[in-house]
mmCIF file of C-alpha atoms in Angstrom:
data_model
loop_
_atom_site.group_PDB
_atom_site.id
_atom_site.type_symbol
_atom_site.label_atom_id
_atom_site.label_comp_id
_atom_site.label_asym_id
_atom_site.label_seq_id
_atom_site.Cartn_x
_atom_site.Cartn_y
_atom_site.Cartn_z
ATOM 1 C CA UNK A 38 0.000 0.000 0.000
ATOM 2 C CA UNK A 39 1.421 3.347 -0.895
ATOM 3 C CA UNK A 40 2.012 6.287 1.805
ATOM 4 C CA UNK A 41 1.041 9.814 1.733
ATOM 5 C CA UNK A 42 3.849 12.231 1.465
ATOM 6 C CA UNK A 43 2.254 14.931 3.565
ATOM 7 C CA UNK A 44 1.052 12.675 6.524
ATOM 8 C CA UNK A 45 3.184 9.129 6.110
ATOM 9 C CA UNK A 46 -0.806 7.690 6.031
ATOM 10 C CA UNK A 47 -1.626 5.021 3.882
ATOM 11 C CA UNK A 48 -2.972 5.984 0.910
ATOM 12 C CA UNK A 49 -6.783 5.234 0.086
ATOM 13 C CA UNK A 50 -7.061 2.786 -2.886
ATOM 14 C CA UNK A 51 -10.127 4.418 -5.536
ATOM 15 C CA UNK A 52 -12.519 1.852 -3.748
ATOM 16 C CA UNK A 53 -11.997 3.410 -0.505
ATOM 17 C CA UNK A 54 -11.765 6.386 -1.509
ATOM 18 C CA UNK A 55 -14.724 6.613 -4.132
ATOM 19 C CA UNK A 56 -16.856 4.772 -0.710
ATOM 20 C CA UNK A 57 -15.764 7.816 1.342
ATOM 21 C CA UNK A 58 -17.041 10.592 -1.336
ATOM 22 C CA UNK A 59 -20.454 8.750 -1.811
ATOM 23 C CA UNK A 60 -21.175 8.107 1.547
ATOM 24 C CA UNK A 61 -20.146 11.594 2.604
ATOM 25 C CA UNK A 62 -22.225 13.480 -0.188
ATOM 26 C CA UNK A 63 -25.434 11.003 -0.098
ATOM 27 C CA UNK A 64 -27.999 13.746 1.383
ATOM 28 C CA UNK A 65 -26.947 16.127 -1.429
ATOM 29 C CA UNK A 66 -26.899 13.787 -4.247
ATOM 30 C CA UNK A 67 -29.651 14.184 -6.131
ATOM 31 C CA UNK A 68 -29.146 18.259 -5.900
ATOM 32 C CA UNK A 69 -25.855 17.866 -7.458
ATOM 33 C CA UNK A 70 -27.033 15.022 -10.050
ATOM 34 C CA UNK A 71 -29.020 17.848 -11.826
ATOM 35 C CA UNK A 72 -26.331 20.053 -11.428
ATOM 36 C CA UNK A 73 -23.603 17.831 -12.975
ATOM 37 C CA UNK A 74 -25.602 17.143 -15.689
ATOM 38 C CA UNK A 75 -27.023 20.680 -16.713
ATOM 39 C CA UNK A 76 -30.362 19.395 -15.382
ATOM 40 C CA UNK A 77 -30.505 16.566 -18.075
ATOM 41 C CA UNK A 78 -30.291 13.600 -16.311
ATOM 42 C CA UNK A 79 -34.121 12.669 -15.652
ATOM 43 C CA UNK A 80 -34.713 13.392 -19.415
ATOM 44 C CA UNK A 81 -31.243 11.078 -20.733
ATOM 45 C CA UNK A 82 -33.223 8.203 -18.376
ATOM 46 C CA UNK A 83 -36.383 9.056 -19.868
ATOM 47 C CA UNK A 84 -34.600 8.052 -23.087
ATOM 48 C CA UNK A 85 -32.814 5.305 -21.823
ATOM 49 C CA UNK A 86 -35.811 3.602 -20.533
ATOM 50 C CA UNK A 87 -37.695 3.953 -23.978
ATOM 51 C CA UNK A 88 -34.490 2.176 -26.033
ATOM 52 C CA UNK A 89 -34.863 -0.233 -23.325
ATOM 53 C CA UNK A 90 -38.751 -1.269 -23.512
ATOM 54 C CA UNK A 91 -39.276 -2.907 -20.064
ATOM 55 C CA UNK A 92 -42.101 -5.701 -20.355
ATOM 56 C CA UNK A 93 -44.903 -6.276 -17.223
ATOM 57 C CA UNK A 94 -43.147 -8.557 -15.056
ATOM 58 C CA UNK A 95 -39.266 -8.282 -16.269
ATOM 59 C CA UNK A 96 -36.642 -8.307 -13.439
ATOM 60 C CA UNK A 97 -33.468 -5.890 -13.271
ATOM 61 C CA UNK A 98 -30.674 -5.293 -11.030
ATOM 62 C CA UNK A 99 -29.852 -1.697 -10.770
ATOM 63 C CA UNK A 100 -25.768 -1.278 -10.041
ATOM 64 C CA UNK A 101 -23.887 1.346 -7.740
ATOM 65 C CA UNK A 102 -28.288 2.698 -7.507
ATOM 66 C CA UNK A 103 -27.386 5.568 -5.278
ATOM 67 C CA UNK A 104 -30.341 6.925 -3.669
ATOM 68 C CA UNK A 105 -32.471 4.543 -6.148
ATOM 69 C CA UNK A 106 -33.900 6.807 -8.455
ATOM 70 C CA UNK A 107 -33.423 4.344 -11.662
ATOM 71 C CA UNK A 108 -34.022 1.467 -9.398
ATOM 72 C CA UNK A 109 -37.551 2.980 -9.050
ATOM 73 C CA UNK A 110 -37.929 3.379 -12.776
ATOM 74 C CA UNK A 111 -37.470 0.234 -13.323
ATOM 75 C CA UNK A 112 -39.826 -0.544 -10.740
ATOM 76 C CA UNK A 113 -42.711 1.138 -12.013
ATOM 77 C CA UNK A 114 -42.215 0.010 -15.710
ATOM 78 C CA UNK A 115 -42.128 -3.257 -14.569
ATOM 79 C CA UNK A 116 -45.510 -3.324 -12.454
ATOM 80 C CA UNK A 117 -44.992 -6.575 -10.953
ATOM 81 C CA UNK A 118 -40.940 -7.894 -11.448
ATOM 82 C CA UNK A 119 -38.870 -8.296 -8.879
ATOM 83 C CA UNK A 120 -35.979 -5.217 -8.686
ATOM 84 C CA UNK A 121 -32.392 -5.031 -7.228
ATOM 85 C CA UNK A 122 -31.037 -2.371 -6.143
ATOM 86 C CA UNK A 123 -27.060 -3.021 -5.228
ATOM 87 C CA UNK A 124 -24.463 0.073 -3.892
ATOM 88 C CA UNK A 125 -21.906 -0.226 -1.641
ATOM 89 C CA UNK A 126 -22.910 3.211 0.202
ATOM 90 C CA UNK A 127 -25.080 2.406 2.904
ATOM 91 C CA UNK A 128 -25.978 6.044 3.478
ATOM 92 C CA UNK A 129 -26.911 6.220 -0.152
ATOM 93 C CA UNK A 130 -28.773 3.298 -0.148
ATOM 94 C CA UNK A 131 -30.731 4.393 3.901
ATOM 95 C CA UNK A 132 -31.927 7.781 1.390
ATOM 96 C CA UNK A 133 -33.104 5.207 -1.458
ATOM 97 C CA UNK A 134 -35.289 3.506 0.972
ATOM 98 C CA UNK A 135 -36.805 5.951 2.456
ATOM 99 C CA UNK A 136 -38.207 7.143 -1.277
ATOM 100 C CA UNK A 137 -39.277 3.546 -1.938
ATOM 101 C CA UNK A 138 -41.243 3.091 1.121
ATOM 102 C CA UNK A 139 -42.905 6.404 0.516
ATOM 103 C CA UNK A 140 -43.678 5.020 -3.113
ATOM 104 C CA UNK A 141 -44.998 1.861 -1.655
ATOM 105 C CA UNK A 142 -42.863 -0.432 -3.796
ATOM 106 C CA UNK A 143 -40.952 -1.888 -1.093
ATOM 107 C CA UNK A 144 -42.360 -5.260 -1.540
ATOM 108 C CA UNK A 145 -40.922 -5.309 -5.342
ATOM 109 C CA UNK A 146 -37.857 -3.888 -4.741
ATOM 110 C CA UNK A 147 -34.452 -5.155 -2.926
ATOM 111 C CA UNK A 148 -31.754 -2.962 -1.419
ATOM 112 C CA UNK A 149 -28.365 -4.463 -0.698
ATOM 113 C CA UNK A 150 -25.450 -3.287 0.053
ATOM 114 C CA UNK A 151 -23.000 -4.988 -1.932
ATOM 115 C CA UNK A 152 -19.729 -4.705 -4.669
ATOM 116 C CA UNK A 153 -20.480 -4.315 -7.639
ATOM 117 C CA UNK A 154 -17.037 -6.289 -8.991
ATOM 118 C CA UNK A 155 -18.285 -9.257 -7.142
ATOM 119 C CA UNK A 156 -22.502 -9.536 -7.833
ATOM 120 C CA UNK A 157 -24.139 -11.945 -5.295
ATOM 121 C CA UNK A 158 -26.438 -13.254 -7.290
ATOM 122 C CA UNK A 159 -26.215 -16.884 -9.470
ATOM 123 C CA UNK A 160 -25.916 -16.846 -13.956
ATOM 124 C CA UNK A 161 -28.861 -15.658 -15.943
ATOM 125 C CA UNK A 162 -30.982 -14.063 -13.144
ATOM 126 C CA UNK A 163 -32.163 -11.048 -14.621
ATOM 127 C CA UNK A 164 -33.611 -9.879 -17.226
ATOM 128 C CA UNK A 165 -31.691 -6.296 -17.458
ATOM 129 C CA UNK A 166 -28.530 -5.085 -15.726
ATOM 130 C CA UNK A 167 -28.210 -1.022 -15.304
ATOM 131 C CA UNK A 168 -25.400 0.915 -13.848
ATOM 132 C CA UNK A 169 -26.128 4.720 -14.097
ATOM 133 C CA UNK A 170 -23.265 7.454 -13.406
ATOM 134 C CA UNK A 171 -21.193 5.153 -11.579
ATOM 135 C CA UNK A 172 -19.372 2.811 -13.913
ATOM 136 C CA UNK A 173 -16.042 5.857 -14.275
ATOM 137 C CA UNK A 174 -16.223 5.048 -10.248
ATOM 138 C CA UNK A 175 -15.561 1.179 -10.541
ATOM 139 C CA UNK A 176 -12.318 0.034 -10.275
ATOM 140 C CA UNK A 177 -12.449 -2.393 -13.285
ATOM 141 C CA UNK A 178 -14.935 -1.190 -15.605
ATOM 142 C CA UNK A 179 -14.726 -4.321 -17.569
ATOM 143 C CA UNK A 180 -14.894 -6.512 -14.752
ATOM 144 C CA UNK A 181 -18.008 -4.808 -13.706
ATOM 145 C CA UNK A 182 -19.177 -5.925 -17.211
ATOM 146 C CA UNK A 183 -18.974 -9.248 -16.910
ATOM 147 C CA UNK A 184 -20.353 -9.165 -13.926
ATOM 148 C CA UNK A 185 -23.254 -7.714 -15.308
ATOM 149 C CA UNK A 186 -23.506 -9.887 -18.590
ATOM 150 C CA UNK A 187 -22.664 -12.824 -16.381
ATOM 151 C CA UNK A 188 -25.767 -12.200 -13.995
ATOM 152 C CA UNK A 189 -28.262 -11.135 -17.051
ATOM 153 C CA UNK A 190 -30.650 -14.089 -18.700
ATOM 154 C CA UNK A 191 -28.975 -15.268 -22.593
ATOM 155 C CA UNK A 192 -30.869 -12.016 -24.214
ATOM 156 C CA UNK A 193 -30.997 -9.696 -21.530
ATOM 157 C CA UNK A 194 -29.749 -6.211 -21.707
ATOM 158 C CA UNK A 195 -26.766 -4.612 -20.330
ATOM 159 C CA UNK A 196 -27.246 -1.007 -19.874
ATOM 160 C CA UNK A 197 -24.555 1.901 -19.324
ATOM 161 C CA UNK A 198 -25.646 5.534 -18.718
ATOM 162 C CA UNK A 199 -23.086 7.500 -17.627
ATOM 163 C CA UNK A 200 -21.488 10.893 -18.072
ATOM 164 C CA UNK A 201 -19.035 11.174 -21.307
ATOM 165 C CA UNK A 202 -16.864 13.660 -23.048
ATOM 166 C CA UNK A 203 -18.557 16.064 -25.805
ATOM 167 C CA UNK A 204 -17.694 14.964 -29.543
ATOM 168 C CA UNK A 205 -18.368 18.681 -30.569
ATOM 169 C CA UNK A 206 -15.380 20.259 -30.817
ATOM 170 C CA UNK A 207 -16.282 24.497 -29.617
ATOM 171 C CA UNK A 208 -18.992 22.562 -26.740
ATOM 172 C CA UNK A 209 -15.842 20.587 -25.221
ATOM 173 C CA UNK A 210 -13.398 23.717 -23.884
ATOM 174 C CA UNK A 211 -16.917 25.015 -21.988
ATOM 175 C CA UNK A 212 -17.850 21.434 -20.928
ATOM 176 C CA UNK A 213 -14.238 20.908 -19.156
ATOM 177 C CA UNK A 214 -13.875 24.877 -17.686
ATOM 178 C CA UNK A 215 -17.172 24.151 -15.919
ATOM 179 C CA UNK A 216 -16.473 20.702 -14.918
ATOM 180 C CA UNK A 217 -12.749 21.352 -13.935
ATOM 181 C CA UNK A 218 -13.286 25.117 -12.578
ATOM 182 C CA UNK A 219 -16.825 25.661 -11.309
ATOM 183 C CA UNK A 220 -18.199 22.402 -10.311
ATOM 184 C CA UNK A 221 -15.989 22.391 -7.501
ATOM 185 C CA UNK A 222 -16.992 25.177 -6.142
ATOM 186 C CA UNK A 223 -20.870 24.905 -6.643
ATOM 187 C CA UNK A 224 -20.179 21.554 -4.550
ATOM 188 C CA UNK A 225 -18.136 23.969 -2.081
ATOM 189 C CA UNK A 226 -20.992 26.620 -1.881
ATOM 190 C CA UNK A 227 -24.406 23.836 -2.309
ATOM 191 C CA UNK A 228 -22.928 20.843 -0.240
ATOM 192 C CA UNK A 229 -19.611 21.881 1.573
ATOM 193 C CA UNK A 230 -17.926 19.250 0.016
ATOM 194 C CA UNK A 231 -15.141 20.972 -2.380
ATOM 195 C CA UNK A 232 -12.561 17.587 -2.325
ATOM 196 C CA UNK A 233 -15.151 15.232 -3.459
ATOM 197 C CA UNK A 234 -16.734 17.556 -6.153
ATOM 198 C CA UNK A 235 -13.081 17.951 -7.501
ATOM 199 C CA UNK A 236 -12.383 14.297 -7.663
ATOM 200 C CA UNK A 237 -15.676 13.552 -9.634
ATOM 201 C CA UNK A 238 -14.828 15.462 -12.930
ATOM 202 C CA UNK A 239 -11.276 14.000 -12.673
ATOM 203 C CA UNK A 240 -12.864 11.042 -12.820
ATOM 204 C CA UNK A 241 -13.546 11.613 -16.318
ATOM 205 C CA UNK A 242 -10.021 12.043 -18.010
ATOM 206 C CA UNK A 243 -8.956 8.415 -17.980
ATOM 207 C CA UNK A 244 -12.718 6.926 -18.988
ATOM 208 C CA UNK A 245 -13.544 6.259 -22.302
ATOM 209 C CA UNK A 246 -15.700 8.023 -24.552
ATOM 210 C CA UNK A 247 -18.453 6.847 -26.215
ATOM 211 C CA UNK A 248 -16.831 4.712 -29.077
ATOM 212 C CA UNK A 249 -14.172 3.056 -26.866
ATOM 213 C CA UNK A 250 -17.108 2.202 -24.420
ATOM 214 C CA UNK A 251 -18.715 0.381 -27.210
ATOM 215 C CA UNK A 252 -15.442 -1.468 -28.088
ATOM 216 C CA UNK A 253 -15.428 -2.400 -24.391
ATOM 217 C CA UNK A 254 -19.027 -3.557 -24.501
ATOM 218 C CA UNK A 255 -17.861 -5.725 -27.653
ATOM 219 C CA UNK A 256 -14.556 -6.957 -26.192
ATOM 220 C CA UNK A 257 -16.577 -8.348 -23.167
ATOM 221 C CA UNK A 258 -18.838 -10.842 -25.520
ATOM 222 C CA UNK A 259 -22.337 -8.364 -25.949
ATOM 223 C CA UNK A 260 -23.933 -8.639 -28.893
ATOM 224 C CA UNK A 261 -25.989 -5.453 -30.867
ATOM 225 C CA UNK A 262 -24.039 -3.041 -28.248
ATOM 226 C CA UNK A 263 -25.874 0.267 -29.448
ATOM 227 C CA UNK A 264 -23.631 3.888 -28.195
ATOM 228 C CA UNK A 265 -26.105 6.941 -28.211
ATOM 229 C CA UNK A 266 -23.938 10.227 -27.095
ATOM 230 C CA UNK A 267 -26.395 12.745 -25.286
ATOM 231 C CA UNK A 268 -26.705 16.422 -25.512
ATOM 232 C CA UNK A 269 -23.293 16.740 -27.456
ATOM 233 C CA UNK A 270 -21.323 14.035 -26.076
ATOM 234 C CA UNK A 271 -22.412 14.841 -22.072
ATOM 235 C CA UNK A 272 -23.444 11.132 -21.960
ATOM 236 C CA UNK A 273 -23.853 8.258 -23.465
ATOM 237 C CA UNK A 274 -25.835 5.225 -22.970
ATOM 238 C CA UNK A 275 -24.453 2.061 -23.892
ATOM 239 C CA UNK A 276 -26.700 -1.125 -24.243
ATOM 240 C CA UNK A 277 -25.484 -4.687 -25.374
ATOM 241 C CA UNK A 278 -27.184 -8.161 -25.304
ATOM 242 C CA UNK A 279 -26.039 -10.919 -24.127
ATOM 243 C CA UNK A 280 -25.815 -13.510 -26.620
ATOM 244 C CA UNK A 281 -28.759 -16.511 -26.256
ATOM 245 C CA UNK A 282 -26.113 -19.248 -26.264
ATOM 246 C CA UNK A 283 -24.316 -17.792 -23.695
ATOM 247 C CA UNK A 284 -24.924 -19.635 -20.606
ATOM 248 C CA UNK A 285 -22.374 -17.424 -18.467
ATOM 249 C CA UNK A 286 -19.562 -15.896 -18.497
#
């Protein structure tokens, strides 16, 4: 384990750290969803839920939920089908539950607290797999992957929706100022929380954009992956099959 120079502390791995941000900025997070995302993240879901055409009855595990807002989504397209949600914030998760019990859909849906590298659940259990604005936090993106094909039914969707970097070229030098420069400081001034607002855009310079996602998606065995960059390259959702001979993974 590496030390800190300024403190000869050992140094949080991303895991520990990432757990530390989320579970510190939990009764804030929905505030600062809308502002990361220019207010566009309940209509990039809407979207994401119509490419995704949930049927009466179909199941889903929602991964890294958060406070459970797609977890409920999924929910309530479903009716009836039996829901997931897995994070491995408990504080995130205690602010999820209290909107599902006010929803009355705590009968259909299950919170656990849980890693998402690791899913506890046996092959070909659900119908779809989601991960929303989480999947730049994991630390093996394409472990989480397989994870998520692996626990989908031969057919079932895997489903990415997560923030991305713009493809228009005048957009992107605005997109990283306010990401880099004033998002910090809104989290500062809204939440008191200027460290973990910093680290989140960071987040973004190593993940791949929306075509190298794709070639992920590929790489890991889905079949008809689909890449849809939103509002200029913001986000992109991602959504690949898992192939009806596949038993596993």
């Amino acid at each position: 384990m590496s030390m800190t120079k300024a403190t000869g502390k050992p140094k949080k791995s991303k895991e520990e750290f990432v757990h530390s941000v989320f579970e510190s900025i939990a009764p804030k997070y929905d505030l600062m969803n809308s502002i990361l995302s220019f207010r566009r993240h309940k209509a990039w879901r809407k979207f994401t839920m119509k490419k995704m055409n949930v049927q009466p009855g179909d199941t889903a595990i929602d991964i890294c939920c958060g406070t459970c807002d797609w977890t409920i989504s999924l929910a309530q397209a479903s009716g009836n089908g039996k829901m997931v949600g897995l994070d491995f914030s408990q504080n995130m998760l205690d602010y999820g539950a209290e909107k599902i019990k006010k929803l009355h859909l705590d009968q259909q849906i299950q919170l656990i607290r849980g890693n998402a590298m690791s899913l506890p659940f046996d092959d070909n259990t659900f119908d779809f797999a989601t991960i929303g604005f989480a999947l730049r936090n994991v630390p093996d993106l394409e472990q989480v992957i397989r994870e998520m094909q692996r626990v989908v039914k031969p057919g079932g969707l895997v489903v990415s929706l997560e923030l991305s970097k713009p493809t228009w070229q005048p957009f992107k030098s605005i997109y990283y100022f306010y990401f880099q420069r004033v998002l910090p400081f809104l989290g500062k001034l809204i939440v008191k929380k200027y460290e973990q607002y910093k680290w989140l855009p960071e987040s973004l310079v190593h993940f791949p954009d929306h075509k190298q996602l794709a070639v992920i998606f590929q790489k890991q065995g889905l079949e008809q992956v689909q890449a849809y960059p939103l509002t200029g390259g913001v986000a992109a959702l991602h959504l690949g099959t898992k192939g009806k001979t596949k038993s596993g993974v």
